Amino acid sequence: MAYQVTARKWRPQRFSDMVGQEHIARTLRNAIVTGRIAHAYLFVGPRGIGKTTSARIFAKALNCKHPIDGEPCCECSSCKAIADESSVDVIEIDGATHTQVEKARDICEDVLHLPVASKYKIYIIDEVHMLSKGAWNALLKTIEEPPAHAKFIFATTEVNKVLPTVISRCQRFDLCRIPSELIAKRLEYIANEEKIKISRSALNVIARAADGGMRDAQSLLDQLVSFFGSSSGEETISEEQALSLFGLTAPGEMESLLNSILTNDRTSMILTVHQFAGQGKNLDTLFEEILSWLRGILLCLVLPDPMAVLDENPEKISSYRKLAAVTRPDILQILLEQLAASSYLLRDAINKQVFMETILLKAMRAAHAVKVEDLLIRLNEIRRNGELNGIEKIPTLASIPAYHRPPVMTVPAVPPQVTVPPPVQTPPSIPADPPHPAPAAEETPSVPPSPVVEQSVPIPEPAPAPVAEPGVPAPEAVAVNPPEEKMTESVPAVENHNDQPVMKIDENVTEPVTEIPESVQPVAASSDDDPGEEIAEPVSQELQEELPAALEERNGMSLKERFSAELLWSKLTETILQFQPSVGSVMSSGVADRIENSMIYVNFDAKDDVMIYQIVTKAKNMLVQELRKLTGDRFADITLGLKEGIHTPAVPKRTLEELKRDVSSNPMVMETADLFAGSIVDVME
């Protein structure tokens, strides 16, 4: 007798021989016993699970001359003819080959003839979803109302392609995948009958590779025996041989790989994948196994009895539980979401190893990223444990001794009066220049109030008063800068007893670091008073207006060097607000552009500020007068203009590291980078 493959030789011949489809066998057997036989049946399910086999057994049982409780006897002429595929009353048609409407019309004509030697004329049409729409339309009436002697049995793997009108005319049976344990037992029975020496672990590998299909499992068994079997039959096929042939991974190796993924060990993960690729493992199958393991681990964490859902042996369930102890459900969920969405891309990847490593790294980064919820939980734990109490022990500025504090100089908030002494007897003193832009002053804690004392810079021994040269007018009420070497001396700390604002004196320059309020006017010391104290007396308005110009002429500084355009326009706006609120309130809409040759250029938005521009233009003469008083520059002037897009907010320049840090903290940016598996390379402000 010629050799037959295992799948054909060990094809079930009775309902009792079917594995994993007991619900189908019982239903069909009861239908035969009770005589409730429909005219059309539709068997649905994946490949290799017994659809065509069930149809043949059902046909044998229908035409069997000596049925036993709905089972075919397999001894009568009808059963033998069906088993030999020689029965003229059981017609098998491949729907993938006969798709034309002509074949359907032939069936409609042939169905009218009575069976030759059997009770029923049975049509078994496999892969019925391949029939054309015209062929289905030709069969519809016949399927709905066939002759009493005709029965139709359809089988398909893609029921979604079958017309709903056809499905509604049939009794539908859904066949499920066969559990791996049942496949392994069936293979063990076949191996014992065929005298094949193979370990049970190797049979488990075959069952896992078959993916629920008995026919695939039997074909893999033939392949394994042909590759590793010997003529003597003394060698036993091992699990390692089965794994190497089918490109599968041992459970221990998979457990090591999954442990690397769940613990965020990227180095171990990459090395393991590289090792599998070097061993010739099928990376598509490996990726599917990773998904299967992740699902099993997640179900072990979620379900009290995962064996009710998982089709795995107890040893594998134990491995799932072991890995579940080192992770959390949310991590597994993120890993499954990331990997499952990329599985279809792996099949078309040019370099599958690189692609697999990349998507695994991306999934691990997303799953193990620090989340806000985790930080809040950790902070609450720290707070409950009392670990935040140490923050309260940090010393405040008030508790630091005075000699450890930085030197400060008090500036009274109330405008002091200036005494105008005779020009010849004016001693050297520190001038108070007009306001300059500078960083904000550091605040110091206030102390109990007491008289304000202004600390002057030590001066050398009194020298004869300077005598003006003939023809050169002496300066009036102008403070003279002290010797430069004396300005480098540090100013001791002076207590602020009136809660007045304080500012630091830069030891390397001759002007304060912080900006002096406008209300504070320059103070000159009288030669008749004590050098350590200053007595305030009223000063005339004319002197206050002429003093900045004198200071400018004395210092030799241009308007651009003394002020920035923004600061000068802001000061002018504050001045105008005091006596012309209608003009000053709209001046803030202007944007100071630059200062050139005592001319400040101010622009207004050409779209939104046209009315404001007209108001400010009408008051330009008044603005120029106040600008000259404010700056002391008799040539100061203002140029007003209109410009588009003037209200675009100016953003201070930041470093590249700061921009990258801000962008990296944006959830939307990181989500987009993760979506395209990218990273932040450069940032433009």
PDB file of C-alpha atoms in Angstrom, residues 405-409 455-459 484-494 504-509:
ATOM      1  CA  ARG A 405      24.777  89.052  55.065  1.00  0.00           C
ATOM      2  CA  PRO A 406      25.779  90.892  51.873  1.00  0.00           C
ATOM      3  CA  PRO A 407      26.437  94.630  52.256  1.00  0.00           C
ATOM      4  CA  VAL A 408      23.375  96.825  51.645  1.00  0.00           C
ATOM      5  CA  MET A 409      22.680 100.531  51.541  1.00  0.00           C
ATOM      6  CA  GLN A 455      26.623 105.632  55.623  1.00  0.00           C
ATOM      7  CA  SER A 456      28.970 107.654  53.487  1.00  0.00           C
ATOM      8  CA  VAL A 457      32.174 106.436  51.948  1.00  0.00           C
ATOM      9  CA  PRO A 458      35.292 107.259  54.028  1.00  0.00           C
ATOM     10  CA  ILE A 459      37.237 110.172  52.609  1.00  0.00           C
ATOM     11  CA  GLU A 484      38.103 106.004  42.158  1.00  0.00           C
ATOM     12  CA  GLU A 485      40.275 104.026  44.511  1.00  0.00           C
ATOM     13  CA  LYS A 486      38.037 104.959  47.424  1.00  0.00           C
ATOM     14  CA  MET A 487      34.939 103.659  45.628  1.00  0.00           C
ATOM     15  CA  THR A 488      36.369 100.171  45.630  1.00  0.00           C
ATOM     16  CA  GLU A 489      36.110 100.032  49.414  1.00  0.00           C
ATOM     17  CA  SER A 490      33.210  97.936  50.708  1.00  0.00           C
ATOM     18  CA  VAL A 491      30.311  99.699  52.345  1.00  0.00           C
ATOM     19  CA  PRO A 492      29.427  98.202  55.747  1.00  0.00           C
ATOM     20  CA  ALA A 493      25.902  96.957  56.360  1.00  0.00           C
ATOM     21  CA  VAL A 494      23.502  99.544  57.699  1.00  0.00           C
ATOM     22  CA  LYS A 504      23.148  96.720  46.948  1.00  0.00           C
ATOM     23  CA  ILE A 505      26.165  98.748  45.951  1.00  0.00           C
ATOM     24  CA  ASP A 506      28.387  97.126  43.384  1.00  0.00           C
ATOM     25  CA  GLU A 507      31.903  97.454  44.694  1.00  0.00           C
ATOM     26  CA  ASN A 508      33.407  97.675  41.204  1.00  0.00           C
ATOM     27  CA  VAL A 509      31.326 100.505  39.727  1.00  0.00           C
TER      28      VAL A 509
END
